[in-house]
Short mmCIF file of C-alpha atoms and ligand atoms in Angstrom, two decimals:
data_model
loop_
_atom_site.label_atom_id
_atom_site.label_comp_id
_atom_site.label_asym_id
_atom_site.label_seq_id
_atom_site.Cartn_x
_atom_site.Cartn_y
_atom_site.Cartn_z
CA MET A 1 25.33 20.69 17.47
CA GLN A 2 21.76 21.95 17.06
CA ASN A 3 19.58 21.43 20.14
CA TRP A 4 16.66 19.98 18.23
CA SER A 5 14.44 19.26 21.20
CA GLN A 6 14.06 22.96 22.03
CA LEU A 7 12.75 23.49 18.48
CA PHE A 8 10.38 20.54 18.38
CA ALA A 9 6.71 21.17 19.29
CA THR A 10 5.56 19.91 22.69
CA ARG A 11 3.71 17.07 20.93
CA ALA A 12 7.08 15.54 20.06
CA ASP A 13 7.54 14.81 23.78
CA ARG A 14 4.84 12.15 23.45
CA MET A 15 6.55 10.50 20.45
CA VAL A 16 9.06 8.24 22.11
CA ALA A 17 11.03 5.41 20.53
CA SER A 18 9.74 2.10 21.75
CA GLU A 19 12.23 0.11 23.79
CA ILE A 20 10.54 -3.00 22.42
CA ARG A 21 11.43 -2.03 18.87
CA GLU A 22 15.05 -1.70 19.98
CA LEU A 23 14.98 -5.16 21.51
CA LEU A 24 13.30 -6.68 18.49
CA LYS A 25 16.08 -5.56 16.15
CA VAL A 26 17.54 -9.06 16.55
CA LEU A 27 14.58 -10.67 14.82
CA ASP A 28 16.51 -11.51 11.65
CA GLN A 29 18.85 -13.92 13.47
CA PRO A 30 18.51 -17.37 11.90
CA GLU A 31 17.43 -19.26 15.04
CA MET A 32 14.89 -16.65 16.06
CA ILE A 33 11.20 -17.53 16.07
CA SER A 34 9.05 -14.43 16.17
CA PHE A 35 5.52 -14.23 17.49
CA ALA A 36 5.98 -10.47 17.78
CA GLY A 37 4.78 -8.94 14.51
CA GLY A 38 1.14 -8.33 13.74
CA ILE A 39 1.60 -9.35 10.17
CA PRO A 40 -0.05 -11.66 7.64
CA ASP A 41 1.91 -14.55 6.15
CA PRO A 42 3.47 -13.17 2.93
CA ALA A 43 3.29 -16.64 1.35
CA LEU A 44 -0.48 -16.20 1.32
CA PHE A 45 -0.62 -12.86 -0.48
CA PRO A 46 -2.59 -13.07 -3.77
CA ALA A 47 0.59 -12.10 -5.66
CA GLU A 48 -0.50 -13.48 -9.05
CA GLU A 49 -3.76 -11.53 -8.90
CA PHE A 50 -1.90 -8.31 -8.06
CA LYS A 51 0.63 -8.92 -10.83
CA ALA A 52 -2.13 -9.50 -13.39
CA ALA A 53 -4.03 -6.41 -12.20
CA TYR A 54 -1.00 -4.09 -12.56
CA GLN A 55 -0.31 -5.54 -16.01
CA GLU A 56 -3.91 -5.18 -17.12
CA LEU A 57 -3.93 -1.58 -15.95
CA PHE A 58 -0.94 -0.68 -18.11
CA GLU A 59 -2.57 -2.32 -21.12
CA GLN A 60 -5.61 -0.03 -20.82
CA ASP A 61 -5.78 3.07 -23.02
CA ASP A 62 -6.28 5.40 -20.08
CA HIS A 63 -3.42 3.96 -18.03
CA GLN A 64 -1.91 7.44 -17.52
CA ALA A 65 -4.69 8.10 -15.01
CA ALA A 66 -3.14 5.45 -12.79
CA LEU A 67 0.06 7.46 -12.57
CA GLN A 68 -1.70 10.76 -11.97
CA TYR A 69 -2.90 12.56 -8.81
CA SER A 70 -6.50 11.71 -7.99
CA VAL A 71 -9.34 12.95 -5.80
CA SER A 72 -8.76 13.01 -2.04
CA GLU A 73 -11.97 11.05 -1.33
CA GLY A 74 -10.51 8.07 -3.16
CA TYR A 75 -11.03 6.17 -6.42
CA LYS A 76 -14.77 6.01 -6.99
CA PRO A 77 -15.02 2.35 -8.12
CA LEU A 78 -13.13 1.29 -4.98
CA ARG A 79 -15.40 3.40 -2.77
CA LYS A 80 -18.38 1.82 -4.54
CA TRP A 81 -17.02 -1.69 -3.96
CA ILE A 82 -16.48 -0.90 -0.28
CA SER A 83 -19.92 0.64 0.21
CA GLY A 84 -21.38 -2.49 -1.40
CA ARG A 85 -19.47 -4.67 1.12
CA MET A 86 -20.56 -2.49 4.01
CA ALA A 87 -24.18 -2.86 2.84
CA LEU A 88 -23.78 -6.66 2.88
CA GLN A 89 -22.76 -6.27 6.53
CA GLY A 90 -25.97 -4.42 7.30
CA ILE A 91 -24.53 -0.93 6.90
CA ALA A 92 -26.60 0.90 4.30
CA CYS A 93 -24.36 3.62 2.89
CA SER A 94 -23.15 5.08 -0.41
CA GLU A 95 -19.70 5.90 -1.76
CA ASP A 96 -20.18 9.39 -0.29
CA ASN A 97 -19.85 7.81 3.14
CA ILE A 98 -16.44 6.33 2.27
CA LEU A 99 -13.01 7.94 2.40
CA ILE A 100 -10.02 5.93 1.20
CA THR A 101 -7.03 6.23 3.53
CA SER A 102 -3.46 4.97 3.45
CA GLY A 103 -4.30 2.13 5.81
CA ALA A 104 -6.47 2.26 8.91
CA GLN A 105 -3.44 3.75 10.64
CA GLN A 106 -3.81 6.97 8.66
CA ALA A 107 -7.49 7.08 9.56
CA LEU A 108 -6.60 6.90 13.26
CA ASP A 109 -4.11 9.73 12.86
CA TYR A 110 -6.67 11.88 11.04
CA LEU A 111 -9.32 11.15 13.65
CA GLY A 112 -6.91 12.18 16.40
CA LYS A 113 -6.27 15.39 14.46
CA LEU A 114 -9.97 15.97 13.93
CA PHE A 115 -11.19 15.43 17.48
CA LEU A 116 -8.42 15.95 19.99
CA SER A 117 -7.22 19.30 21.27
CA ALA A 118 -4.40 19.03 23.81
CA GLY A 119 -5.86 17.91 27.15
CA ASP A 120 -9.01 16.31 25.67
CA THR A 121 -9.82 12.76 26.68
CA ALA A 122 -9.98 9.62 24.55
CA LEU A 123 -11.64 6.53 26.04
CA VAL A 124 -9.67 3.43 25.11
CA GLY A 125 -9.50 -0.23 26.04
CA TRP A 126 -7.14 -1.37 28.77
CA PRO A 127 -5.23 -2.84 26.86
CA THR A 128 -5.73 -1.35 23.40
CA TYR A 129 -3.99 -1.18 20.00
CA LEU A 130 -0.53 0.32 20.48
CA GLY A 131 -0.65 2.08 17.09
CA ALA A 132 -3.84 3.90 18.12
CA LEU A 133 -2.11 5.23 21.24
CA GLN A 134 0.84 6.31 19.07
CA ALA A 135 -1.45 8.05 16.57
CA PHE A 136 -3.51 9.82 19.25
CA ASN A 137 -0.48 10.73 21.41
CA ALA A 138 0.62 13.33 18.84
CA TYR A 139 -2.48 15.34 19.74
CA GLU A 140 -1.61 15.33 23.45
CA PRO A 141 -4.76 13.76 24.89
CA ALA A 142 -5.49 12.22 28.28
CA TYR A 143 -6.76 8.65 28.34
CA GLN A 144 -9.43 7.02 30.42
CA ARG A 145 -10.40 3.40 30.55
CA LEU A 146 -13.43 2.61 28.40
CA ASP A 147 -15.88 0.54 30.44
CA ALA A 148 -18.49 -1.14 28.26
CA HIS A 149 -20.47 -2.46 31.24
CA GLY A 150 -21.85 0.81 32.58
CA ASN A 151 -19.93 0.52 35.85
CA ARG A 152 -18.73 4.11 35.77
CA SER A 153 -20.94 7.15 35.90
CA VAL A 154 -20.99 9.72 33.13
CA LYS A 155 -20.23 12.37 35.75
CA ASP A 156 -17.10 10.48 36.75
CA TYR A 157 -15.80 10.41 33.15
CA GLN A 158 -16.60 14.09 32.72
CA ALA A 159 -15.04 15.23 36.00
CA LYS A 160 -11.83 13.37 35.26
CA ALA A 161 -11.69 14.78 31.72
CA LYS A 162 -12.18 18.29 33.10
CA SER A 163 -9.31 17.82 35.54
CA SER A 164 -7.12 16.85 32.54
CA GLY A 165 -7.95 20.16 30.89
CA GLY A 166 -10.54 19.18 28.27
CA THR A 167 -13.62 17.09 27.56
CA VAL A 168 -14.23 13.50 26.48
CA LYS A 169 -14.24 13.39 22.66
CA PHE A 170 -14.51 9.78 21.60
CA ALA A 171 -14.47 6.13 22.59
CA TYR A 172 -12.10 3.97 20.55
CA ALA A 173 -12.79 0.24 20.31
CA SER A 174 -11.80 -2.77 18.24
CA THR A 175 -14.87 -4.95 18.10
CA ASP A 176 -13.63 -8.23 16.62
CA PHE A 177 -10.47 -10.18 17.48
CA ALA A 178 -8.84 -7.11 18.98
CA ASN A 179 -5.19 -6.33 18.84
CA PRO A 180 -3.65 -7.30 21.30
CA THR A 181 -6.09 -9.62 23.15
CA GLY A 182 -7.86 -11.40 20.29
CA GLN A 183 -11.04 -10.61 22.21
CA THR A 184 -14.41 -10.00 20.53
CA LEU A 185 -16.85 -7.66 22.24
CA THR A 186 -20.19 -9.23 23.19
CA LEU A 187 -23.44 -7.71 21.96
CA HIS A 188 -24.00 -6.41 25.49
CA GLU A 189 -20.60 -4.67 25.46
CA ARG A 190 -21.23 -3.19 22.00
CA LYS A 191 -24.54 -1.76 23.17
CA GLY A 192 -22.86 -0.55 26.37
CA ILE A 193 -20.32 1.45 24.36
CA LEU A 194 -23.06 3.06 22.27
CA ASP A 195 -25.12 3.82 25.41
CA LEU A 196 -22.13 5.47 27.05
CA ALA A 197 -21.32 7.45 23.89
CA GLU A 198 -24.91 8.66 23.75
CA GLN A 199 -24.86 9.74 27.39
CA LEU A 200 -21.52 11.50 27.00
CA ASP A 201 -22.49 12.79 23.55
CA ILE A 202 -19.18 11.72 22.02
CA ALA A 203 -18.05 9.97 18.83
CA VAL A 204 -17.27 6.26 18.62
CA ILE A 205 -14.29 5.07 16.59
CA GLU A 206 -14.73 1.45 15.55
CA ASP A 207 -11.42 -0.04 14.39
CA ALA A 208 -12.24 -3.17 12.42
CA PRO A 209 -9.23 -4.41 10.41
CA TYR A 210 -9.65 -8.04 11.53
CA GLN A 211 -13.41 -8.28 11.14
CA CYS A 212 -13.30 -10.56 8.07
CA LEU A 213 -10.84 -12.97 9.68
CA ARG A 214 -13.50 -14.98 11.52
CA PHE A 215 -12.68 -18.71 11.75
CA GLU A 216 -15.74 -19.81 13.70
CA GLY A 217 -18.78 -18.55 15.60
CA LYS A 218 -21.46 -16.16 14.50
CA ALA A 219 -20.56 -12.62 13.45
CA LEU A 220 -22.03 -9.93 15.68
CA PRO A 221 -23.33 -6.63 14.31
CA SER A 222 -20.71 -3.91 14.14
CA LEU A 223 -21.04 -0.76 16.24
CA LEU A 224 -21.90 1.18 13.10
CA GLU A 225 -24.65 -1.29 12.20
CA LEU A 226 -26.09 -1.08 15.73
CA ASP A 227 -25.83 2.69 15.62
CA ILE A 228 -27.72 2.83 12.30
CA ALA A 229 -30.41 0.58 13.81
CA ARG A 230 -30.81 3.10 16.66
CA SER A 231 -30.49 6.27 14.63
CA GLY A 232 -32.36 5.18 11.49
CA ASP A 233 -29.72 6.31 9.00
CA ILE A 234 -25.94 6.50 8.68
CA GLU A 235 -26.22 10.29 8.50
CA ALA A 236 -27.59 10.32 12.05
CA THR A 237 -24.87 8.09 13.55
CA ARG A 238 -21.96 8.94 15.83
CA THR A 239 -19.85 5.88 14.88
CA ILE A 240 -16.86 6.14 12.57
CA TYR A 241 -15.86 2.77 11.14
CA CYS A 242 -12.23 2.17 10.07
CA GLY A 243 -11.62 -0.71 7.67
CA SER A 244 -8.45 -2.04 6.04
CA PHE A 245 -7.20 -4.27 3.23
CA SER A 246 -3.99 -4.94 5.17
CA LYS A 247 -5.04 -8.11 6.96
CA THR A 248 -7.00 -9.59 4.06
CA LEU A 249 -5.35 -8.81 0.70
CA SER A 250 -2.08 -6.93 1.37
CA PRO A 251 -0.66 -4.35 3.79
CA GLY A 252 1.94 -3.24 1.22
CA LEU A 253 -0.48 -1.25 -0.92
CA ARG A 254 -1.39 0.76 2.22
CA LEU A 255 -5.12 0.99 1.71
CA GLY A 256 -7.91 1.30 4.21
CA TRP A 257 -11.11 3.29 4.55
CA VAL A 258 -13.40 5.23 6.79
CA CYS A 259 -17.16 4.73 6.64
CA ALA A 260 -19.15 7.44 8.44
CA ALA A 261 -21.74 10.19 8.16
CA THR A 262 -20.88 12.64 5.37
CA PRO A 263 -20.02 15.64 7.65
CA VAL A 264 -17.20 13.52 9.13
CA ILE A 265 -16.07 12.36 5.68
CA HIS A 266 -16.03 15.95 4.37
CA GLN A 267 -13.89 17.16 7.26
CA MET A 268 -11.51 14.21 6.87
CA VAL A 269 -11.18 14.94 3.15
CA LEU A 270 -9.87 18.39 4.09
CA ILE A 271 -7.35 16.78 6.43
CA LYS A 272 -6.29 14.37 3.69
CA GLN A 273 -5.87 17.19 1.18
CA ALA A 274 -3.50 18.91 3.58
CA ALA A 275 -1.65 15.76 4.55
CA ASP A 276 -1.03 13.74 1.36
CA LEU A 277 -3.63 14.80 -1.27
CA ASN A 278 -4.62 11.25 -2.12
CA SER A 279 -3.72 7.64 -1.39
CA SER A 280 -1.75 6.01 -4.21
CA THR A 281 -3.92 6.18 -7.33
CA ILE A 282 -2.42 3.13 -9.00
CA ASN A 283 -2.74 1.03 -5.86
CA GLN A 284 -6.38 2.00 -5.46
CA MET A 285 -7.09 0.97 -9.06
CA VAL A 286 -5.27 -2.32 -8.64
CA MET A 287 -6.91 -3.04 -5.29
CA THR A 288 -10.32 -2.52 -6.92
CA LYS A 289 -9.55 -5.13 -9.58
CA VAL A 290 -8.19 -7.65 -7.07
CA ALA A 291 -10.99 -7.08 -4.55
CA GLU A 292 -13.61 -7.49 -7.28
CA SER A 293 -11.98 -10.64 -8.60
CA CYS A 294 -11.10 -12.61 -5.48
CA PHE A 295 -11.82 -10.98 -2.12
CA ASP A 296 -14.18 -13.60 -0.72
CA GLU A 297 -12.28 -16.65 -2.00
CA HIS A 298 -9.02 -15.23 -0.75
CA VAL A 299 -10.33 -14.45 2.73
CA GLU A 300 -11.84 -17.93 2.92
CA LYS A 301 -8.47 -19.42 1.97
CA ILE A 302 -6.41 -17.50 4.53
CA CYS A 303 -8.95 -18.15 7.29
CA VAL A 304 -8.47 -21.92 6.81
CA VAL A 305 -4.70 -21.57 7.23
CA TYR A 306 -4.87 -19.09 10.12
CA LYS A 307 -7.42 -21.21 11.97
CA GLU A 308 -5.05 -24.19 11.78
CA ARG A 309 -2.23 -22.02 13.14
CA ARG A 310 -4.39 -20.73 15.97
CA ASP A 311 -5.28 -24.33 16.84
CA HIS A 312 -1.59 -25.33 16.73
CA MET A 313 -0.64 -22.48 19.00
CA ILE A 314 -3.40 -23.23 21.51
CA ALA A 315 -2.45 -26.92 21.54
CA ALA A 316 1.23 -26.01 22.00
CA LEU A 317 0.40 -23.61 24.84
CA ALA A 318 -1.63 -26.35 26.54
CA SER A 319 1.30 -28.79 26.21
CA HIS A 320 4.17 -26.53 27.16
CA MET A 321 3.07 -23.72 29.46
CA PRO A 322 3.68 -24.16 33.17
CA GLU A 323 0.90 -23.84 35.72
CA GLY A 324 -0.24 -20.32 36.43
CA VAL A 325 -0.06 -19.21 32.77
CA THR A 326 -3.38 -18.59 30.98
CA TRP A 327 -4.27 -17.52 27.43
CA SER A 328 -7.18 -16.29 25.30
CA ARG A 329 -8.91 -18.37 22.62
CA PRO A 330 -9.80 -15.94 19.83
CA GLU A 331 -12.45 -16.87 17.25
CA GLY A 332 -10.39 -15.17 14.56
CA GLY A 333 -7.80 -12.51 13.87
CA MET A 334 -4.09 -12.85 14.53
CA PHE A 335 -3.37 -12.74 18.26
CA ILE A 336 -3.42 -14.73 21.46
CA TRP A 337 -3.07 -12.88 24.76
CA VAL A 338 -1.09 -14.66 27.47
CA GLU A 339 -1.25 -13.83 31.17
CA LEU A 340 1.64 -14.86 33.41
CA PRO A 341 1.56 -15.03 37.21
CA GLU A 342 1.09 -11.49 38.65
CA ASN A 343 4.68 -11.07 39.82
CA MET A 344 6.27 -11.77 36.42
CA ASP A 345 7.44 -8.99 34.09
CA ALA A 346 7.06 -9.88 30.41
CA ALA A 347 9.38 -7.04 29.29
CA ALA A 348 12.26 -8.45 31.35
CA ILE A 349 11.39 -11.96 30.18
CA LEU A 350 11.52 -10.79 26.55
CA LYS A 351 15.16 -9.80 27.01
CA THR A 352 16.02 -13.25 28.37
CA SER A 353 13.83 -14.96 25.80
CA LEU A 354 15.65 -13.26 22.91
CA GLU A 355 19.03 -14.27 24.35
CA VAL A 356 18.29 -17.74 25.67
CA ALA A 357 15.21 -19.13 23.90
CA ASN A 358 15.40 -17.21 20.61
CA VAL A 359 11.71 -16.46 20.80
CA ALA A 360 10.18 -13.01 20.35
CA PHE A 361 6.82 -11.66 21.50
CA VAL A 362 5.44 -8.27 22.49
CA PRO A 363 5.24 -7.57 26.23
CA GLY A 364 1.81 -6.48 27.42
CA HIS A 365 2.57 -3.11 28.99
CA ALA A 366 3.04 -1.59 25.50
CA PHE A 367 -0.72 -1.82 24.99
CA PHE A 368 -1.81 -0.05 28.16
CA ALA A 369 -2.11 3.73 28.24
CA ASP A 370 -0.81 3.64 31.84
CA ARG A 371 1.92 1.04 31.08
CA SER A 372 0.32 -1.54 33.41
CA GLY A 373 -0.22 -5.14 32.30
CA ARG A 374 3.41 -6.07 32.91
CA ASN A 375 2.57 -9.75 33.39
CA CYS A 376 1.01 -10.09 29.93
CA MET A 377 2.31 -10.85 26.45
CA ARG A 378 0.89 -10.81 22.91
CA LEU A 379 1.60 -13.73 20.60
CA ASN A 380 0.93 -13.60 16.87
CA PHE A 381 -0.09 -16.93 15.33
CA THR A 382 -0.41 -16.02 11.63
CA SER A 383 3.17 -15.44 10.54
CA CYS A 384 4.75 -18.83 11.48
CA GLY A 385 3.91 -22.31 10.22
CA PRO A 386 2.96 -25.19 12.61
CA ASP A 387 6.53 -26.46 13.15
CA LYS A 388 7.84 -23.08 14.20
CA ILE A 389 4.81 -22.56 16.42
CA GLU A 390 5.46 -25.87 18.20
CA THR A 391 9.22 -25.22 18.58
CA GLY A 392 8.79 -21.59 19.65
CA ILE A 393 6.08 -22.25 22.21
CA SER A 394 7.96 -25.23 23.68
CA ARG A 395 11.10 -23.07 24.07
CA LEU A 396 9.08 -20.26 25.65
CA GLY A 397 7.27 -22.71 27.95
CA ARG A 398 10.60 -24.15 29.12
CA LEU A 399 11.98 -20.68 29.82
CA LEU A 400 8.89 -19.67 31.81
CA ALA A 401 8.91 -22.97 33.74
CA ASP A 402 12.60 -22.44 34.61
CA LEU A 403 11.96 -18.87 35.74
CA ILE A 404 9.01 -19.91 37.87
CA SER A 405 10.71 -22.94 39.44
CA SER A 406 13.94 -21.07 40.20
CA GLY A 407 11.91 -18.31 41.81
CA SER A 408 13.76 -15.81 39.62
CA VAL A 409 10.64 -14.03 38.53
CA THR A 410 11.32 -10.42 37.74
C1 PLP B 501 -6.26 -2.71 15.49
C2 PLP B 501 -5.47 -2.17 14.34
N1 PLP B 501 -5.87 -1.04 13.77
C3 PLP B 501 -5.21 -0.51 12.73
C4 PLP B 501 -4.08 -1.11 12.22
C5 PLP B 501 -3.36 -0.46 11.06
O1 PLP B 501 -3.62 -1.16 9.92
P1 PLP B 501 -3.28 -0.61 8.46
O2 PLP B 501 -2.24 -1.51 7.92
O3 PLP B 501 -4.59 -0.69 7.74
O4 PLP B 501 -2.81 0.80 8.59
C6 PLP B 501 -3.62 -2.30 12.79
C7 PLP B 501 -2.40 -2.93 12.29
O5 PLP B 501 -1.81 -3.79 12.86
C8 PLP B 501 -4.34 -2.84 13.88
O6 PLP B 501 -3.95 -3.97 14.46
#
């Protein structure tokens, strides 16, 4: 049999199958309640609007264009709609500052490709989005913990990056309702990231797929907005904003975008040309119609439902979790971050939970570049209704209480 691994590039060494994915293969069992996925509730997709938009497109005279290749930058009316939305958020830009990508995930991959030579350093949260680590890993970087409070010296970051064989290239941060913690960065932290990036002279990648899913509280300016306020113009900024339609309208059409200074957009267009030429033309056209017709109403509608589910989950955690367990209270998004007593291992508990309690979650260590955070877990609150949330959290609470009281913490 062919020894494939000797043929694969060294970067393939960093692409390892997740043991969590293996464990979570049992999710389709009937009794299982899953808080594991980071997915929207499919019952809330604007299916009728999408259906009407596809139909309308085929009734147009120029419908062949929808089935054709298209420009790598993306469908102009969609880029215009997005730049208009960005402007409403305080980010003055034009469609030339927008690249359409196949989800924010593709943008992260392209940014890894653009910035990281093997041995370069990416600054990331501790924890951070698992998919960002997976995307960046292919480019063989080193990671350092991003500290938004100015507690580490620039020299310290640089010396460590040098010892890893490269330089610091970017800081990656999710500003609102982060995956996995649900945490929103304070204004002080946002400014701290930009200060650090300025001192290190690096790029900032702002990953913002959950930004519109705010249930309460006042929205804070994005990193890109703050950067524009400092630099005077988007063309002078160092921040690259990644947006997505996945968490608002639909992840199935695979559409996201990058908003940044034009030199970054131009370079990413070259990467896109080499990678997949263009994101689905027909989906971009349909997304434009649906976004134009119902984006705000739809987001308002799903936020009402998701807020209720967050409240149900927080109430259920308060009722059923044993002492020593704490959790975050996000103002939006899709996730609650749970911390167990220090000596507990959420990965081992997941195994038991799938067998005994029929409840799934994602253990915390998956989100740490150094695989720490073993006593943490991520719970998704958007994909189950209130009854399942109550039943699932009560089962999980009972399991954790049993493990703690029997002293059989792993
Ligand atoms: C923080 C974060 N960034 C990016 C993505 C990828 O989203 P998309 O579906 O737009 O590729 C996700 C998806 O879960 C995410 O949570």
